[in-house]
Amino acid sequence: MSSIEEKARHEAQTAMRKAYAPYSEFRVGASLVTESDDIFSGCNIENCSYGLTVCAERVALFKAVSEGCRKFKLLVLTSDSDKAIVPCGACLQVLAEFCDDLKIIVYNGDMIGRTSLAELLPHRFRL
């Protein structure tokens, strides 16, 4: 594991602990790494009106974009779930707006999964 991957994992784990998930109790942390190795993290934030819930991946992306970043190379996800997780379809589509492809690493405890945006969303929507 590279040092940037380790740093991104730490940032995602820190974000996961801040998740607001009183309904599902499913906490997720995300770190998005820019091409210049800046890291933006986010956690999932639930709402009693479930449609207003925001995933950790989009929180991290929106923070990065609001700071002027537009190019990304790595997404790291952490969860306290015992099951493997991947970004939902909405997150994948939003990420696809800014990435032709993106390496994705998922941690559930010590379990590591590696994939990519292109593998998870091979036919993304484009204008």
CSV table of N, CA and C in Angstrom, one decimal:
chain,number,residue,atom,x,y,z
A,1,MET,N,0.9,-1.2,0.0
A,1,MET,CA,0.0,0.0,0.0
A,1,MET,C,0.9,1.2,0.0
A,2,SER,N,0.6,2.2,-0.9
A,2,SER,CA,1.4,3.4,-1.0
A,2,SER,C,1.1,4.3,0.2
A,3,SER,N,1.9,5.3,0.5
A,3,SER,CA,1.7,6.2,1.6
A,3,SER,C,0.5,7.0,1.4
A,4,ILE,N,0.2,7.4,0.1
A,4,ILE,CA,-1.1,8.2,-0.1
A,4,ILE,C,-2.3,7.4,0.2
A,5,GLU,N,-2.2,6.1,-0.2
A,5,GLU,CA,-3.4,5.2,0.1
A,5,GLU,C,-3.5,5.0,1.6
A,6,GLU,N,-2.5,4.9,2.3
A,6,GLU,CA,-2.5,4.8,3.8
A,6,GLU,C,-3.1,6.1,4.4
A,7,LYS,N,-2.6,7.2,4.0
A,7,LYS,CA,-3.1,8.5,4.5
A,7,LYS,C,-4.6,8.6,4.2
A,8,ALA,N,-5.0,8.3,3.0
A,8,ALA,CA,-6.4,8.4,2.6
A,8,ALA,C,-7.3,7.4,3.4
A,9,ARG,N,-6.8,6.2,3.7
A,9,ARG,CA,-7.5,5.3,4.6
A,9,ARG,C,-7.7,5.9,5.9
A,10,HIS,N,-6.7,6.5,6.5
A,10,HIS,CA,-6.8,7.1,7.8
A,10,HIS,C,-7.8,8.2,7.8
A,11,GLU,N,-7.8,9.1,6.8
A,11,GLU,CA,-8.8,10.2,6.7
A,11,GLU,C,-10.2,9.6,6.5
A,12,ALA,N,-10.4,8.5,5.8
A,12,ALA,CA,-11.7,7.9,5.6
A,12,ALA,C,-12.2,7.4,6.9
A,13,GLN,N,-11.3,6.7,7.7
A,13,GLN,CA,-11.7,6.1,9.0
A,13,GLN,C,-12.1,7.2,10.0
A,14,THR,N,-11.3,8.3,9.9
A,14,THR,CA,-11.7,9.5,10.8
A,14,THR,C,-13.0,10.0,10.4
A,15,ALA,N,-13.3,10.2,9.2
A,15,ALA,CA,-14.6,10.7,8.7
A,15,ALA,C,-15.7,9.8,9.1
A,16,MET,N,-15.5,8.4,8.9
A,16,MET,CA,-16.5,7.5,9.3
A,16,MET,C,-17.0,7.6,10.7
A,17,ARG,N,-16.1,7.9,11.6
A,17,ARG,CA,-16.4,8.1,13.0
A,17,ARG,C,-17.3,9.3,13.2
A,18,LYS,N,-17.4,10.2,12.3
A,18,LYS,CA,-18.2,11.4,12.4
A,18,LYS,C,-19.5,11.3,11.7
A,19,ALA,N,-19.8,10.1,11.1
A,19,ALA,CA,-21.0,9.9,10.3
A,19,ALA,C,-22.2,10.1,11.2
A,20,TYR,N,-23.3,10.6,10.6
A,20,TYR,CA,-24.6,10.8,11.2
A,20,TYR,C,-25.5,9.8,10.6
A,21,ALA,N,-25.7,8.6,11.3
A,21,ALA,CA,-26.4,7.5,10.8
A,21,ALA,C,-27.4,6.9,11.9
A,22,PRO,N,-28.3,7.7,12.4
A,22,PRO,CA,-29.1,7.2,13.5
A,22,PRO,C,-30.2,6.2,13.0
A,23,TYR,N,-30.5,6.2,11.7
A,23,TYR,CA,-31.6,5.4,11.2
A,23,TYR,C,-31.0,4.0,10.8
A,24,SER,N,-30.0,4.0,10.0
A,24,SER,CA,-29.5,2.8,9.5
A,24,SER,C,-28.3,2.2,10.4
A,25,GLU,N,-27.7,3.1,11.1
A,25,GLU,CA,-26.5,2.7,11.9
A,25,GLU,C,-25.4,2.1,11.0
A,26,PHE,N,-25.4,2.5,9.8
A,26,PHE,CA,-24.5,2.1,8.7
A,26,PHE,C,-23.6,3.3,8.5
A,27,ARG,N,-22.4,3.3,9.1
A,27,ARG,CA,-21.5,4.5,9.0
A,27,ARG,C,-20.4,4.2,7.8
A,28,VAL,N,-20.2,5.2,7.0
A,28,VAL,CA,-19.3,5.2,5.9
A,28,VAL,C,-18.4,6.4,5.9
A,29,GLY,N,-17.1,6.2,5.7
A,29,GLY,CA,-16.2,7.4,5.5
A,29,GLY,C,-15.6,7.2,4.1
A,30,ALA,N,-15.3,8.4,3.5
A,30,ALA,CA,-14.7,8.4,2.2
A,30,ALA,C,-13.6,9.4,2.2
A,31,SER,N,-12.6,9.1,1.4
A,31,SER,CA,-11.5,10.1,1.1
A,31,SER,C,-11.3,10.1,-0.4
A,32,LEU,N,-11.3,11.3,-1.0
A,32,LEU,CA,-11.1,11.4,-2.4
A,32,LEU,C,-9.7,12.1,-2.6
A,33,VAL,N,-8.8,11.5,-3.4
A,33,VAL,CA,-7.5,12.0,-3.6
A,33,VAL,C,-7.4,12.7,-4.9
A,34,THR,N,-6.9,13.9,-5.0
A,34,THR,CA,-6.8,14.7,-6.2
A,34,THR,C,-5.5,14.2,-6.9
A,35,GLU,N,-5.4,14.7,-8.2
A,35,GLU,CA,-4.2,14.3,-8.9
A,35,GLU,C,-2.9,14.9,-8.3
A,36,SER,N,-3.1,16.0,-7.5
A,36,SER,CA,-1.9,16.6,-6.8
A,36,SER,C,-1.8,16.1,-5.3
A,37,ASP,N,-2.5,15.0,-5.0
A,37,ASP,CA,-2.4,14.3,-3.7
A,37,ASP,C,-3.1,15.1,-2.5
A,38,ASP,N,-3.9,16.0,-2.8
A,38,ASP,CA,-4.7,16.6,-1.8
A,38,ASP,C,-5.8,15.6,-1.5
A,39,ILE,N,-6.3,15.6,-0.2
A,39,ILE,CA,-7.3,14.6,0.2
A,39,ILE,C,-8.5,15.3,0.8
A,40,PHE,N,-9.7,15.0,0.3
A,40,PHE,CA,-10.9,15.5,0.9
A,40,PHE,C,-11.7,14.4,1.4
A,41,SER,N,-12.2,14.5,2.6
A,41,SER,CA,-12.9,13.4,3.2
A,41,SER,C,-14.4,13.8,3.5
A,42,GLY,N,-15.2,12.8,3.7
A,42,GLY,CA,-16.6,13.0,4.0
A,42,GLY,C,-17.2,11.8,4.6
A,43,CYS,N,-18.3,12.0,5.3
A,43,CYS,CA,-19.1,10.9,5.9
A,43,CYS,C,-20.5,10.9,5.4
A,44,ASN,N,-21.2,9.8,5.6
A,44,ASN,CA,-22.6,9.8,5.3
A,44,ASN,C,-23.4,10.6,6.3
A,45,ILE,N,-24.4,11.3,5.8
A,45,ILE,CA,-25.3,12.1,6.7
A,45,ILE,C,-26.7,11.8,6.4
A,46,GLU,N,-27.4,11.1,7.3
A,46,GLU,CA,-28.8,10.7,7.1
A,46,GLU,C,-29.8,11.7,7.5
A,47,ASN,N,-31.0,11.5,7.0
A,47,ASN,CA,-32.1,12.4,7.4
A,47,ASN,C,-33.3,11.5,7.5
A,48,CYS,N,-34.2,11.9,8.4
A,48,CYS,CA,-35.4,11.1,8.6
A,48,CYS,C,-36.3,11.0,7.3
A,49,SER,N,-36.1,12.0,6.4
A,49,SER,CA,-36.7,11.8,5.1
A,49,SER,C,-35.5,11.2,4.2
A,50,TYR,N,-35.5,9.9,4.1
A,50,TYR,CA,-34.4,9.2,3.5
A,50,TYR,C,-33.9,9.8,2.2
A,51,GLY,N,-34.7,10.3,1.4
A,51,GLY,CA,-34.3,10.8,0.1
A,51,GLY,C,-33.3,12.0,0.2
A,52,LEU,N,-33.3,12.6,1.4
A,52,LEU,CA,-32.4,13.7,1.7
A,52,LEU,C,-31.0,13.3,2.3
A,53,THR,N,-30.9,12.0,2.5
A,53,THR,CA,-29.6,11.5,3.0
A,53,THR,C,-28.5,11.7,1.9
A,54,VAL,N,-27.3,12.0,2.4
A,54,VAL,CA,-26.2,12.1,1.4
A,54,VAL,C,-25.1,11.1,1.8
A,55,CYS,N,-24.6,10.5,0.8
A,55,CYS,CA,-23.5,9.5,1.0
A,55,CYS,C,-22.2,10.2,1.2
A,56,ALA,N,-21.3,9.4,1.8
A,56,ALA,CA,-19.9,9.9,2.2
A,56,ALA,C,-19.2,10.3,0.9
A,57,GLU,N,-19.3,9.5,-0.2
A,57,GLU,CA,-18.6,9.8,-1.4
A,57,GLU,C,-18.9,11.2,-2.0
A,58,ARG,N,-20.2,11.5,-2.0
A,58,ARG,CA,-20.6,12.8,-2.5
A,58,ARG,C,-20.2,13.9,-1.6
A,59,VAL,N,-20.3,13.7,-0.3
A,59,VAL,CA,-19.8,14.8,0.6
A,59,VAL,C,-18.3,15.1,0.3
A,60,ALA,N,-17.5,14.1,0.2
A,60,ALA,CA,-16.1,14.3,-0.1
A,60,ALA,C,-15.9,15.0,-1.4
A,61,LEU,N,-16.6,14.5,-2.4
A,61,LEU,CA,-16.5,15.2,-3.8
A,61,LEU,C,-17.0,16.6,-3.8
A,62,PHE,N,-18.1,16.9,-3.1
A,62,PHE,CA,-18.6,18.2,-3.1
A,62,PHE,C,-17.7,19.2,-2.3
A,63,LYS,N,-17.0,18.7,-1.3
A,63,LYS,CA,-16.0,19.5,-0.6
A,63,LYS,C,-14.9,19.8,-1.5
A,64,ALA,N,-14.4,18.8,-2.2
A,64,ALA,CA,-13.3,19.0,-3.1
A,64,ALA,C,-13.6,20.0,-4.3
A,65,VAL,N,-14.8,19.8,-4.9
A,65,VAL,CA,-15.2,20.7,-6.0
A,65,VAL,C,-15.4,22.1,-5.5
A,66,SER,N,-15.9,22.3,-4.3
A,66,SER,CA,-16.2,23.6,-3.7
A,66,SER,C,-14.8,24.3,-3.4
A,67,GLU,N,-13.8,23.6,-3.4
A,67,GLU,CA,-12.4,24.1,-3.1
A,67,GLU,C,-11.7,24.3,-4.5
A,68,GLY,N,-12.3,24.0,-5.6
A,68,GLY,CA,-11.7,24.2,-6.9
A,68,GLY,C,-11.1,23.0,-7.5
A,69,CYS,N,-11.1,21.8,-6.9
A,69,CYS,CA,-10.5,20.6,-7.4
A,69,CYS,C,-11.5,20.0,-8.4
A,70,ARG,N,-10.9,19.5,-9.5
A,70,ARG,CA,-11.8,18.9,-10.5
A,70,ARG,C,-11.2,17.5,-11.1
A,71,LYS,N,-10.0,17.1,-10.7
A,71,LYS,CA,-9.4,15.9,-11.2
A,71,LYS,C,-9.0,15.0,-10.0
A,72,PHE,N,-9.4,13.8,-10.1
A,72,PHE,CA,-9.2,12.8,-9.0
A,72,PHE,C,-8.6,11.5,-9.5
A,73,LYS,N,-7.9,10.9,-8.6
A,73,LYS,CA,-7.3,9.6,-9.0
A,73,LYS,C,-7.6,8.4,-8.1
A,74,LEU,N,-8.1,8.7,-6.9
A,74,LEU,CA,-8.4,7.6,-5.9
A,74,LEU,C,-9.5,8.0,-5.0
A,75,LEU,N,-10.4,7.0,-4.7
A,75,LEU,CA,-11.4,7.1,-3.7
A,75,LEU,C,-11.2,5.9,-2.8
A,76,VAL,N,-11.1,6.2,-1.5
A,76,VAL,CA,-11.0,5.2,-0.4
A,76,VAL,C,-12.3,5.2,0.4
A,77,LEU,N,-12.9,4.1,0.6
A,77,LEU,CA,-14.1,4.0,1.5
A,77,LEU,C,-13.8,3.1,2.6
A,78,THR,N,-14.3,3.5,3.8
A,78,THR,CA,-14.3,2.6,5.0
A,78,THR,C,-15.7,2.5,5.5
A,79,SER,N,-15.9,1.4,6.2
A,79,SER,CA,-17.3,1.1,6.8
A,79,SER,C,-17.1,0.3,8.0
A,80,ASP,N,-18.0,0.4,8.9
A,80,ASP,CA,-18.0,-0.5,10.1
A,80,ASP,C,-18.9,-1.7,9.8
A,81,SER,N,-19.3,-1.9,8.6
A,81,SER,CA,-20.1,-3.1,8.2
A,81,SER,C,-19.2,-4.3,8.1
A,82,ASP,N,-19.8,-5.5,8.3
A,82,ASP,CA,-19.0,-6.7,8.1
A,82,ASP,C,-19.2,-7.2,6.6
A,83,LYS,N,-19.9,-6.4,5.8
A,83,LYS,CA,-20.1,-6.8,4.4
A,83,LYS,C,-19.4,-5.8,3.5
A,84,ALA,N,-19.0,-6.3,2.4
A,84,ALA,CA,-18.3,-5.4,1.4
A,84,ALA,C,-19.2,-4.3,0.9
A,85,ILE,N,-18.7,-3.2,0.7
A,85,ILE,CA,-19.5,-2.1,0.2
A,85,ILE,C,-18.8,-1.5,-1.1
A,86,VAL,N,-19.6,-0.9,-1.9
A,86,VAL,CA,-19.2,-0.2,-3.1
A,86,VAL,C,-20.1,1.1,-3.1
A,87,PRO,N,-19.6,2.1,-3.9
A,87,PRO,CA,-20.4,3.3,-4.0
A,87,PRO,C,-21.8,2.9,-4.7
A,88,CYS,N,-22.8,3.7,-4.3
A,88,CYS,CA,-24.1,3.5,-4.9
A,88,CYS,C,-24.1,4.1,-6.3
A,89,GLY,N,-25.1,3.8,-7.1
A,89,GLY,CA,-25.2,4.3,-8.5
A,89,GLY,C,-25.2,5.8,-8.6
A,90,ALA,N,-25.9,6.4,-7.7
A,90,ALA,CA,-25.9,7.9,-7.7
A,90,ALA,C,-24.5,8.5,-7.5
A,91,CYS,N,-23.8,7.9,-6.5
A,91,CYS,CA,-22.4,8.4,-6.3
A,91,CYS,C,-21.5,8.1,-7.5
A,92,LEU,N,-21.6,6.9,-8.1
A,92,LEU,CA,-20.8,6.6,-9.2
A,92,LEU,C,-21.1,7.6,-10.4
A,93,GLN,N,-22.3,7.9,-10.6
A,93,GLN,CA,-22.6,8.8,-11.7
A,93,GLN,C,-22.1,10.2,-11.4
A,94,VAL,N,-22.2,10.7,-10.1
A,94,VAL,CA,-21.7,12.0,-9.8
A,94,VAL,C,-20.2,12.0,-9.9
A,95,LEU,N,-19.5,11.0,-9.5
A,95,LEU,CA,-18.0,10.9,-9.6
A,95,LEU,C,-17.6,10.9,-11.1
A,96,ALA,N,-18.4,10.2,-11.9
A,96,ALA,CA,-18.1,10.1,-13.4
A,96,ALA,C,-18.2,11.5,-14.0
A,97,GLU,N,-18.8,12.4,-13.5
A,97,GLU,CA,-18.8,13.8,-14.0
A,97,GLU,C,-17.4,14.4,-14.0
A,98,PHE,N,-16.6,13.9,-13.1
A,98,PHE,CA,-15.2,14.5,-12.9
A,98,PHE,C,-14.1,13.6,-13.2
A,99,CYS,N,-14.4,12.3,-13.4
A,99,CYS,CA,-13.4,11.3,-13.6
A,99,CYS,C,-13.7,10.4,-14.8
A,100,ASP,N,-12.7,10.3,-15.7
A,100,ASP,CA,-12.8,9.3,-16.7
A,100,ASP,C,-12.7,7.9,-16.1
A,101,ASP,N,-11.8,7.7,-15.2
A,101,ASP,CA,-11.7,6.5,-14.4
A,101,ASP,C,-11.2,6.9,-13.1
A,102,LEU,N,-11.4,6.1,-12.1
A,102,LEU,CA,-11.0,6.4,-10.7
A,102,LEU,C,-10.7,5.1,-10.1
A,103,LYS,N,-9.5,5.0,-9.4
A,103,LYS,CA,-9.2,3.8,-8.7
A,103,LYS,C,-10.0,3.8,-7.4
A,104,ILE,N,-10.6,2.7,-6.9
A,104,ILE,CA,-11.4,2.7,-5.7
A,104,ILE,C,-10.9,1.6,-4.8
A,105,ILE,N,-10.6,1.9,-3.6
A,105,ILE,CA,-10.2,0.9,-2.6
A,105,ILE,C,-11.2,1.0,-1.5
A,106,VAL,N,-11.7,-0.2,-1.1
A,106,VAL,CA,-12.7,-0.3,0.0
A,106,VAL,C,-12.2,-1.1,1.1
A,107,TYR,N,-12.3,-0.6,2.3
A,107,TYR,CA,-11.9,-1.3,3.5
A,107,TYR,C,-13.1,-1.6,4.4
A,108,ASN,N,-13.3,-2.8,4.8
A,108,ASN,CA,-14.3,-3.2,5.8
A,108,ASN,C,-13.4,-3.9,6.9
A,109,GLY,N,-13.1,-3.2,7.9
A,109,GLY,CA,-12.1,-3.8,8.9
A,109,GLY,C,-10.8,-3.9,8.2
A,110,ASP,N,-10.3,-5.1,8.2
A,110,ASP,CA,-9.0,-5.4,7.5
A,110,ASP,C,-9.2,-5.9,6.1
A,111,MET,N,-10.4,-6.1,5.7
A,111,MET,CA,-10.7,-6.6,4.3
A,111,MET,C,-10.5,-5.5,3.3
A,112,ILE,N,-9.8,-5.8,2.2
A,112,ILE,CA,-9.5,-4.8,1.2
A,112,ILE,C,-10.1,-5.3,-0.1
A,113,GLY,N,-10.8,-4.4,-0.7
A,113,GLY,CA,-11.3,-4.6,-2.1
A,113,GLY,C,-10.8,-3.5,-3.0
A,114,ARG,N,-10.4,-3.9,-4.2
A,114,ARG,CA,-9.9,-2.9,-5.2
A,114,ARG,C,-10.8,-3.0,-6.4
A,115,THR,N,-11.2,-1.9,-6.9
A,115,THR,CA,-12.0,-1.8,-8.2
A,115,THR,C,-11.7,-0.5,-8.8
A,116,SER,N,-12.6,-0.1,-9.8
A,116,SER,CA,-12.5,1.2,-10.4
A,116,SER,C,-13.9,1.7,-10.8
A,117,LEU,N,-13.9,2.9,-11.0
A,117,LEU,CA,-15.2,3.6,-11.5
A,117,LEU,C,-15.6,2.9,-12.8
A,118,ALA,N,-14.7,2.7,-13.7
A,118,ALA,CA,-15.1,2.2,-15.0
A,118,ALA,C,-15.6,0.7,-14.9
A,119,GLU,N,-15.1,0.0,-13.9
A,119,GLU,CA,-15.6,-1.4,-13.7
A,119,GLU,C,-17.0,-1.4,-13.1
A,120,LEU,N,-17.2,-0.5,-12.2
A,120,LEU,CA,-18.5,-0.4,-11.5
A,120,LEU,C,-19.6,0.3,-12.3
A,121,LEU,N,-19.2,1.2,-13.2
A,121,LEU,CA,-20.2,2.0,-14.0
A,121,LEU,C,-19.6,2.1,-15.4
A,122,PRO,N,-19.7,1.0,-16.2
A,122,PRO,CA,-19.1,0.9,-17.5
A,122,PRO,C,-19.8,1.8,-18.5
A,123,HIS,N,-21.1,2.1,-18.3
A,123,HIS,CA,-21.9,2.8,-19.3
A,123,HIS,C,-22.5,4.0,-18.6
A,124,ARG,N,-21.7,4.9,-18.2
A,124,ARG,CA,-22.2,6.1,-17.5
A,124,ARG,C,-23.0,7.0,-18.4
A,125,PHE,N,-23.8,7.8,-17.8
A,125,PHE,CA,-24.6,8.8,-18.6
A,125,PHE,C,-23.7,10.0,-19.0
A,126,ARG,N,-23.8,10.4,-20.2
A,126,ARG,CA,-23.0,11.6,-20.7
A,126,ARG,C,-23.9,12.4,-21.6
A,127,LEU,N,-23.7,13.7,-21.5
A,127,LEU,CA,-24.4,14.6,-22.5
A,127,LEU,C,-23.6,14.7,-23.7
